[in-house]
Coordinates of C-alpha atoms in Angstrom, one line a residue:
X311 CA -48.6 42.5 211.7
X312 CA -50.7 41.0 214.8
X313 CA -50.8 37.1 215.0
X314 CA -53.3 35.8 217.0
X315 CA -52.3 32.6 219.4
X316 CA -56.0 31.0 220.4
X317 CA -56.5 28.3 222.6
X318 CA -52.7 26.7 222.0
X319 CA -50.0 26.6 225.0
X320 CA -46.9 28.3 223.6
X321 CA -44.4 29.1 225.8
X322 CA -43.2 32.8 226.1
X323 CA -39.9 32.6 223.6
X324 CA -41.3 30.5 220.8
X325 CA -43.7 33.4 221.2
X326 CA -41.3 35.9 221.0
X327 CA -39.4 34.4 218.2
X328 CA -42.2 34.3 216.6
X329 CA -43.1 37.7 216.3
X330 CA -39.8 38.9 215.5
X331 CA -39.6 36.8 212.6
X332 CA -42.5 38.6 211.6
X333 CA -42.1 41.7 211.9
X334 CA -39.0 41.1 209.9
X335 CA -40.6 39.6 207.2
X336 CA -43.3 42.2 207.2
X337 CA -40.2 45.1 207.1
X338 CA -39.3 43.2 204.1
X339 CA -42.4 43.5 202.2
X340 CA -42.8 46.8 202.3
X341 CA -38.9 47.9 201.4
X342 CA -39.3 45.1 198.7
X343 CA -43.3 47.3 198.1
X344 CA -41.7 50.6 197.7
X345 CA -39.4 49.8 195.1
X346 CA -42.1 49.0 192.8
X347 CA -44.0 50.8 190.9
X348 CA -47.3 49.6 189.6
X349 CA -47.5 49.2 185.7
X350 CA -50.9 50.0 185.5
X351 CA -49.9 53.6 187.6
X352 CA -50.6 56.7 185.0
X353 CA -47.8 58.6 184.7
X354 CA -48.8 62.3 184.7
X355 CA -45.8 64.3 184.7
X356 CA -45.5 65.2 181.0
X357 CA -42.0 66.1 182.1
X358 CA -41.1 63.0 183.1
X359 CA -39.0 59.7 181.1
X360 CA -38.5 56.2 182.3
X361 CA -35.1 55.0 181.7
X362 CA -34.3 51.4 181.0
X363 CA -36.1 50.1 177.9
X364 CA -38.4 50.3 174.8
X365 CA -39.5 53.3 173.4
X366 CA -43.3 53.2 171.6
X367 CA -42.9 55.9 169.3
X368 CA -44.8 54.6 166.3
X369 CA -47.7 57.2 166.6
X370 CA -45.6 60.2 167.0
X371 CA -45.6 61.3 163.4
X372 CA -49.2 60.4 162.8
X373 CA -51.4 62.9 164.8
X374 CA -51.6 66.6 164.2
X375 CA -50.6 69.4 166.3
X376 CA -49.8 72.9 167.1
X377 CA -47.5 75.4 166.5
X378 CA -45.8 78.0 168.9
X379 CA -42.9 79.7 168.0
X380 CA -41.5 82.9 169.6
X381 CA -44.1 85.4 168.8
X382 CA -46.1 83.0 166.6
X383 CA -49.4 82.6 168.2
X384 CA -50.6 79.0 169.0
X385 CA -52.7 77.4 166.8
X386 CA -55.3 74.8 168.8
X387 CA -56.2 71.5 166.9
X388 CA -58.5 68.8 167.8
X389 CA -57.2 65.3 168.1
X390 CA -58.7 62.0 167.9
X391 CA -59.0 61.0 171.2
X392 CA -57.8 57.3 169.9
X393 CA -55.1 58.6 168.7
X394 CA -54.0 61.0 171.7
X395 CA -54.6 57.2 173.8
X396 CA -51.8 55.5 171.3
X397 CA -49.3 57.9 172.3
X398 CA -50.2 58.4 175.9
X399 CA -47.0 56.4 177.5
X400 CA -43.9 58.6 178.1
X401 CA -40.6 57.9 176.1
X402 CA -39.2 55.0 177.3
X403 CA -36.4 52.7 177.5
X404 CA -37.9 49.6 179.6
X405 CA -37.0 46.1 179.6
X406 CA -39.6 44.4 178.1
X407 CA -42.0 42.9 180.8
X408 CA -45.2 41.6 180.5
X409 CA -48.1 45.0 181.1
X410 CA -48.8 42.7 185.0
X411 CA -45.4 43.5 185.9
X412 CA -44.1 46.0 187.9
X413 CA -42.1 48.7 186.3
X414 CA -38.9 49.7 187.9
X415 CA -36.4 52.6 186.3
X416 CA -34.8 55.6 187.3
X417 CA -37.0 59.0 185.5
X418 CA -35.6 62.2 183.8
X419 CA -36.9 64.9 185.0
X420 CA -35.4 68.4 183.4
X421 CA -38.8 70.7 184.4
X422 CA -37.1 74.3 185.0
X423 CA -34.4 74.0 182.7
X424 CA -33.6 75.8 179.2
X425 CA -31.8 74.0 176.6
X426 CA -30.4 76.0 173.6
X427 CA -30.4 73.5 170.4
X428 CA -28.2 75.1 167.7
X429 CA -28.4 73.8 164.0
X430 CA -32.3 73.0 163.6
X431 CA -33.7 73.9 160.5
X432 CA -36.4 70.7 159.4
X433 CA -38.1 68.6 161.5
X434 CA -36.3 65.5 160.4
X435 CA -32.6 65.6 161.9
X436 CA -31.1 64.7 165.2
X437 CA -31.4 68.2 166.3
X438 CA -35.4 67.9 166.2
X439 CA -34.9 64.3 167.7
X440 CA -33.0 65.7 170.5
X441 CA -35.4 69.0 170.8
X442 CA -38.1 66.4 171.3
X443 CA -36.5 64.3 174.1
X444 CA -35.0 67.1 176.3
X445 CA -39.0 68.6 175.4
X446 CA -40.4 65.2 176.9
X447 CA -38.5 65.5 180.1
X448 CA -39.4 69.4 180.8
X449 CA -37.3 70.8 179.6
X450 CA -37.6 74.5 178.0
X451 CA -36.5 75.0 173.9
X452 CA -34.8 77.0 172.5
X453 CA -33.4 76.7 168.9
X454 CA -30.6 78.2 166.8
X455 CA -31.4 77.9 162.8
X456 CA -29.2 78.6 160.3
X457 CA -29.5 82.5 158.7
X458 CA -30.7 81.4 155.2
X459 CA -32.9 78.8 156.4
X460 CA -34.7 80.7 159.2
X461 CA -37.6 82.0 156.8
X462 CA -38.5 78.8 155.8
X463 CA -38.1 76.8 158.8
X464 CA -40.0 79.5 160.6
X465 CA -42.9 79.5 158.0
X466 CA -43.0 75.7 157.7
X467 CA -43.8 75.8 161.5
X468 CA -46.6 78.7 161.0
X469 CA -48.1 76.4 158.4
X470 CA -48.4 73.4 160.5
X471 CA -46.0 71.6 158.1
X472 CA -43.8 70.2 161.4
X473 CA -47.4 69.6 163.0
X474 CA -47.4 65.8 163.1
X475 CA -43.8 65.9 164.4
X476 CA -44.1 68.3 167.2
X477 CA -46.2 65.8 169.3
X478 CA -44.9 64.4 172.4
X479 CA -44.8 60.7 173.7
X480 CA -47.6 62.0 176.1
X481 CA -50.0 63.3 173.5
X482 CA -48.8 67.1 174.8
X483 CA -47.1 69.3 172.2
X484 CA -43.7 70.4 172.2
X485 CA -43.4 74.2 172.4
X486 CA -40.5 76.3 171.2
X487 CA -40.4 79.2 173.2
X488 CA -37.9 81.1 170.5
X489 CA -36.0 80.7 168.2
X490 CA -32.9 82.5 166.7
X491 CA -31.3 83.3 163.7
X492 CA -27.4 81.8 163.7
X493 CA -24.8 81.5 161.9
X494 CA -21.8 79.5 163.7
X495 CA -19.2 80.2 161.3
X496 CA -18.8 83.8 162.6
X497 CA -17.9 84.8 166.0
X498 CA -18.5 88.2 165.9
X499 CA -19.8 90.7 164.0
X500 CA -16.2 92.0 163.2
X501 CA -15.8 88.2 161.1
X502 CA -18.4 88.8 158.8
X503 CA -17.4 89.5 155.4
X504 CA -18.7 92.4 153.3
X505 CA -20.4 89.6 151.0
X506 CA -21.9 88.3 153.6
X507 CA -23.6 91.1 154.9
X508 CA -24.9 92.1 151.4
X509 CA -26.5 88.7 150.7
X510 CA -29.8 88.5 150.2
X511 CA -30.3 86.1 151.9
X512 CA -29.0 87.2 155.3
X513 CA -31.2 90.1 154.6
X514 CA -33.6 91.5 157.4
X515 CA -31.4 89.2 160.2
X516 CA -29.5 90.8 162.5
X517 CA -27.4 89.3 165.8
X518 CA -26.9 86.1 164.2
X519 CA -23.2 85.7 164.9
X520 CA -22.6 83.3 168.1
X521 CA -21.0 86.2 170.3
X522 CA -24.5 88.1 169.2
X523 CA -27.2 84.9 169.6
X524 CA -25.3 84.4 173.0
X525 CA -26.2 87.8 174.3
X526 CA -29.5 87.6 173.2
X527 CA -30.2 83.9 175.2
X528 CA -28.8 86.3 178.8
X529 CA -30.9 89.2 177.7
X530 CA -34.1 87.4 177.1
X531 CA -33.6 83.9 179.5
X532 CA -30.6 85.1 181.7
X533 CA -29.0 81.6 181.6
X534 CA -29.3 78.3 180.0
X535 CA -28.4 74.5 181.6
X536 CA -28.1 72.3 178.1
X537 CA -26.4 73.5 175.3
X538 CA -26.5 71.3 171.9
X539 CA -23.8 71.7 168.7
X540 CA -26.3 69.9 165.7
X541 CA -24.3 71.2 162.9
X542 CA -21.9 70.9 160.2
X543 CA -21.1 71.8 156.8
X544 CA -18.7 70.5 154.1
X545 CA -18.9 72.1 151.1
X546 CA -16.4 69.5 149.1
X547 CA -17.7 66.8 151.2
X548 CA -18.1 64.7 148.3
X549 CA -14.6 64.9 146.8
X550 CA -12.2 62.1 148.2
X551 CA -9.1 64.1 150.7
X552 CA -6.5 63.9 147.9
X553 CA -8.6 66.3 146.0
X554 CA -9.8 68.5 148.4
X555 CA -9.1 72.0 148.5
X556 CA -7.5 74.2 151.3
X557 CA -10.5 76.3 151.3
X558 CA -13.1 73.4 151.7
X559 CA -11.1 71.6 153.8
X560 CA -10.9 74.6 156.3
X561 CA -14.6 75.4 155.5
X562 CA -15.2 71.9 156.8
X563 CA -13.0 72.6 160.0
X564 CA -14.4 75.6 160.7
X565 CA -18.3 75.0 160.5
X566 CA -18.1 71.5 162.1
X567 CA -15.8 71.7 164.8
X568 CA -14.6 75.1 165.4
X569 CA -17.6 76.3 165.7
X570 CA -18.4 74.2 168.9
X571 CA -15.7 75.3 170.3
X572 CA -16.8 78.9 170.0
X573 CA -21.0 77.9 170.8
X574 CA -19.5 76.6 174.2
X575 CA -16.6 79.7 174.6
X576 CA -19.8 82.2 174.4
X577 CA -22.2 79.9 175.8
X578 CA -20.2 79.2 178.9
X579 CA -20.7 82.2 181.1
X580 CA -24.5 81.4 181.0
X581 CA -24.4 77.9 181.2
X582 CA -25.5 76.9 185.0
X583 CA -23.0 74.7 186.6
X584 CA -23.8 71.4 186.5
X585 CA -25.0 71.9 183.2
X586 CA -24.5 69.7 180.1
X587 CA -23.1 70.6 176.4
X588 CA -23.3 67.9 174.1
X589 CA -22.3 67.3 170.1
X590 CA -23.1 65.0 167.7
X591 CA -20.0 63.3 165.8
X592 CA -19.5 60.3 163.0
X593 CA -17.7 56.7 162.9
X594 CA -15.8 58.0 160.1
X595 CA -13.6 60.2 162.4
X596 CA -11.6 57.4 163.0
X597 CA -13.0 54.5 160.8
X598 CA -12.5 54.6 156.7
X599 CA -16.1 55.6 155.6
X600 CA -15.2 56.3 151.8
X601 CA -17.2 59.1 150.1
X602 CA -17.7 60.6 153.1
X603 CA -14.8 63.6 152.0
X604 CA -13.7 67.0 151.5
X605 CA -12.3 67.0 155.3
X606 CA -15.6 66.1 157.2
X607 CA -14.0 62.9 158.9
X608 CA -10.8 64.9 159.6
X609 CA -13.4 67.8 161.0
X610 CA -15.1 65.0 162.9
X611 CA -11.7 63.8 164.4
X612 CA -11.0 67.4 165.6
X613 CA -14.9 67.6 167.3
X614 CA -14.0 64.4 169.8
X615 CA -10.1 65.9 170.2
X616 CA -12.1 68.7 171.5
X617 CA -14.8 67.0 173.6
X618 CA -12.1 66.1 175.8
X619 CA -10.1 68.8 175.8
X620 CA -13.1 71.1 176.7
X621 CA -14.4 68.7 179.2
X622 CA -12.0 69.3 181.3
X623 CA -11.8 73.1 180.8
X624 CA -15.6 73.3 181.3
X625 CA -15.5 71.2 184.1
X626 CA -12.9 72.8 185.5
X627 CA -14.4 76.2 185.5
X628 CA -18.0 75.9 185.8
X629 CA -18.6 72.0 186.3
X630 CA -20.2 71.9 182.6
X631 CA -19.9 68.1 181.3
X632 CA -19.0 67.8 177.5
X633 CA -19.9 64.6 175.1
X634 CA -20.8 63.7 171.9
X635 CA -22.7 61.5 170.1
X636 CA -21.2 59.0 167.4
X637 CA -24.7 58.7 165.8
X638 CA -25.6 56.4 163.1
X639 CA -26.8 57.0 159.8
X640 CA -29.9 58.6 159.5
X641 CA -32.4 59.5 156.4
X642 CA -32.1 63.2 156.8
X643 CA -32.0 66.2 154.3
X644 CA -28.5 67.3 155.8
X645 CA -27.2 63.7 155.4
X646 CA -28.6 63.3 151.6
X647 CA -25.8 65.8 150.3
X648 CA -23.6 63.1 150.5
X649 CA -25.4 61.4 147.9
X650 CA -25.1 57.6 149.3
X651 CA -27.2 57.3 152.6
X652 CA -29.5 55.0 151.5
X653 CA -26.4 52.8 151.2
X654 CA -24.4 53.4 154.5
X655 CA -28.4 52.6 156.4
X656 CA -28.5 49.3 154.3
X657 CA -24.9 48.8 155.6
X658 CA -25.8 49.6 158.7
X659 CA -28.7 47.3 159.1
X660 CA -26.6 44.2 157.5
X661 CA -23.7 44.2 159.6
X662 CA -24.9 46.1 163.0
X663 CA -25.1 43.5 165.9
X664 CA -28.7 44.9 166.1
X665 CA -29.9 44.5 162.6
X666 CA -32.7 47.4 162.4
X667 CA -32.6 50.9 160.9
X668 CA -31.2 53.5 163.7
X669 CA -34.1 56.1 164.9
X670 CA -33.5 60.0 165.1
X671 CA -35.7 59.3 168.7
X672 CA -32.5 57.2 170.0
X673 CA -30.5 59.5 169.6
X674 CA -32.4 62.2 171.3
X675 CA -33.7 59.8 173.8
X676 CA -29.4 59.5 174.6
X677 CA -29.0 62.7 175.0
X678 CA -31.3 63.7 177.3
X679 CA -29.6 60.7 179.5
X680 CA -26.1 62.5 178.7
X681 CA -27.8 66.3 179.7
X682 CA -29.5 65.0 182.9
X683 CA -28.5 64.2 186.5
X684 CA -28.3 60.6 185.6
X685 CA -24.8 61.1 183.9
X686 CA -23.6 63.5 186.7
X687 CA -20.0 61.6 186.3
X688 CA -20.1 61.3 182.2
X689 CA -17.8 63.8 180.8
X690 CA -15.3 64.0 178.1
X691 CA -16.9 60.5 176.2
X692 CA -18.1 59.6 172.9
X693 CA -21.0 58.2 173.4
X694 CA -21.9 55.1 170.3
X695 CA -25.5 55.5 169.5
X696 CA -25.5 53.3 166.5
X697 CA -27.0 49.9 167.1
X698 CA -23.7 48.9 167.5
X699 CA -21.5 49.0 164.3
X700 CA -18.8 50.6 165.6
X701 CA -18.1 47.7 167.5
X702 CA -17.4 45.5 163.8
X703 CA -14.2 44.7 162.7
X704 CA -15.8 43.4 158.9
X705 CA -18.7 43.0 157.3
X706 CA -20.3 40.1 157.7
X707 CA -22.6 40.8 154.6
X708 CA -19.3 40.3 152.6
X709 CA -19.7 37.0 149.9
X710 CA -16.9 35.7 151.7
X711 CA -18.1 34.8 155.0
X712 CA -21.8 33.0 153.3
X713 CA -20.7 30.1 155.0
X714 CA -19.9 30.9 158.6
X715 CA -21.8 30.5 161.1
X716 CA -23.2 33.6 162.1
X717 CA -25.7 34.1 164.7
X718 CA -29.0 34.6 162.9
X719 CA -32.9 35.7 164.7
X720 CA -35.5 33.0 165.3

């Protein structure tokens, strides 16, 4: 920057002073410059998610889309081009600004990566939420449904039923570029039982065992860099402990945690290093959530034992990071076989320090934070995604605190 000195007398180190004050203010400006971003910049990189505040997702499930699954052929679909514009911002974590001010975050960007999502099989669970958000940031989808639910899942998608909720924060579409048959209770092929193999339901499927669904990811995408556990199963889950069975509480065991343990044991020798496993967890493994039986919280306790232990393995021997999600309640199908959801959300809501209903998009929006090179030094965690509660030691809905004091919104 060039200040020009006309017809004044200054002597020769005022000048000098001058100009280095200056310059140095000048350096200043444009450091200060190019850690800004402009608000009003288009972000074009679908791939692409600004961390640090609020997510606008309210127009997600309200536009149509496509579908493209494995050798499904894509269907095309006009949109309303005011409703492609409500949806045109990226997901988003921002602190709330006004639109004049500059927006400053740190972006995920997971463009040449494969993610393998095991246990989707509607469009209404975490696993979907989680598909979406790693599908925002770039990355490459791969899902693993259960056996009997493939056929529908699969036709639901060829029928557009998933349509509205296959469209991305940037109006684009999220694409599945296969998905497999799998059931996670079986590691091989040699574990199946002979009932099993006759029902009708597992008939026409073949390589569905995790050993088998592993071999087919290397055979068909040679390795993967996120791998996602999104399932569980309690068959007594609504019987209190003390009248559980051996057989459902192993059942429990087996399909909730056990079965991670084996995803990631098959998984591992095509997992890229510096990759990221993650699985989703509950409050009730070490919280009293009654109802919620059969062995699913003692199942749940086992999943985080084992989120540490295999951290370390993993990380040991092919620098994979391990975590899990304790994820609050959400309305899904899975989570309706309990028969009392509606109850733990209104909990939820009444005694969370954020009093609002939790979103399957948070949840997915944390886990592509945990699978990208933002959390490079997270491993071994349990990460709270639950607006809170876990952090409550009562609840402050309870009759017997309607006269303390507590902090109400304006």
């Amino acid at each position: 920057m060039l200040v020009s000195v006309c017809r004044f007398s200054v002597s020769s180190a005022i000048l000098h002073t001058f100009k280095m004050a200056t310059t140095s203010f000048s350096g200043l400006q444009i450091a200060m410059s190019r850690s800004c971003i402009p608000s009003t910049q288009k972000i074009a990189d679908a791939g692409a998610v600004v961390l640090g505040g609020k997510s606008k997702q309210g127009s997600w499930n309200k536009l149509a889309s496509a579908c493209h699954v494995a050798s499904v052929q894509p269907l095309h679909r006009g949109f309303a081009s005011s409703s492609i514009r409500s949806v045109k911002g990226v997901t988003k974590a921002m602190s709330e600004s006004s639109a004049d001010s500059p927006v400053q975050g740190l972006s995920i960007n997971l463009k040449g990566k494969k993610a393998f999502i095991a246990g989707v099989a509607d469009d209404n669970g975490y696993g979907w939420a989680i598909a979406k958000s790693l599908a925002a940031a770039g990355a490459e989808i791969l899902l693993g449904t259960w056996v009997p639910a493939l056929n529908i899942f699969e036709s639901s998608l060829r029928r557009g039923k998933f349509d509205g909720s296959r469209i991305l924060p940037d109006g684009s579409l999220m694409e599945i570029s296969k998905v497999y048959p799998l059931d996670a209770v079986f590691d091989n092929p040699d574990d199946v039982p002979e009932d099993i193999k006759t029902n009708k339901r597992y008939a026409g499927a073949t390589k569905w065992t995790v050993q088998e669904v592993a071999e087919s990811v290397k055979e068909d995408f040679g390795s993967i860099d996120i791998l996602v556990h999104s399932l569980a199963n309690g068959p007594e889950v609504t019987k209190p402990l003390l009248e559980t069975s051996r057989k459902g509480y192993l059942a429990a065991i087996s399909a909730s945690s056990y079965s991670y343990v084996s995803l990631l044991k098959h998984f591992l020798p095509i997992l890229n290093p510096g990759g990221s496993s993650i699985s989703l967890t509950y409050i009730a493994s070490e919280r009293i959530i009654p109802g919620y039986g059969g062995g699913m919280s003692s199942a749940k306790a086992a999943l985080e034992s084992d989120t540490r232990v295999l951290a370390f393995e993993a990380g040991r021997k092919r620098k994979i990071r391990v975590n899990t999600i304790s994820a609050g309640p959400l309305r899904s199908r899975a989570a309706k076989a309990i028969g009392f959801i509606d109850m733990m959300i209104d909990y939820s809501s009444a005694n969370a320090p954020l009093e609002k209903e939790l979103s399957a998009d948070e949840v997915g929006n944390a886990a592509a934070f945990l699978a990208s090179p933002l959390a490079s030094a997270i491993t071994g965690t349990v990460l709270y995604v639950d607006n809170g509660l876990n952090a409550m030691g009562v609840g402050v809905d309870s009759p017997i605190f309607k006269d303390l004091d507590i902090p109400k919104e304006h």
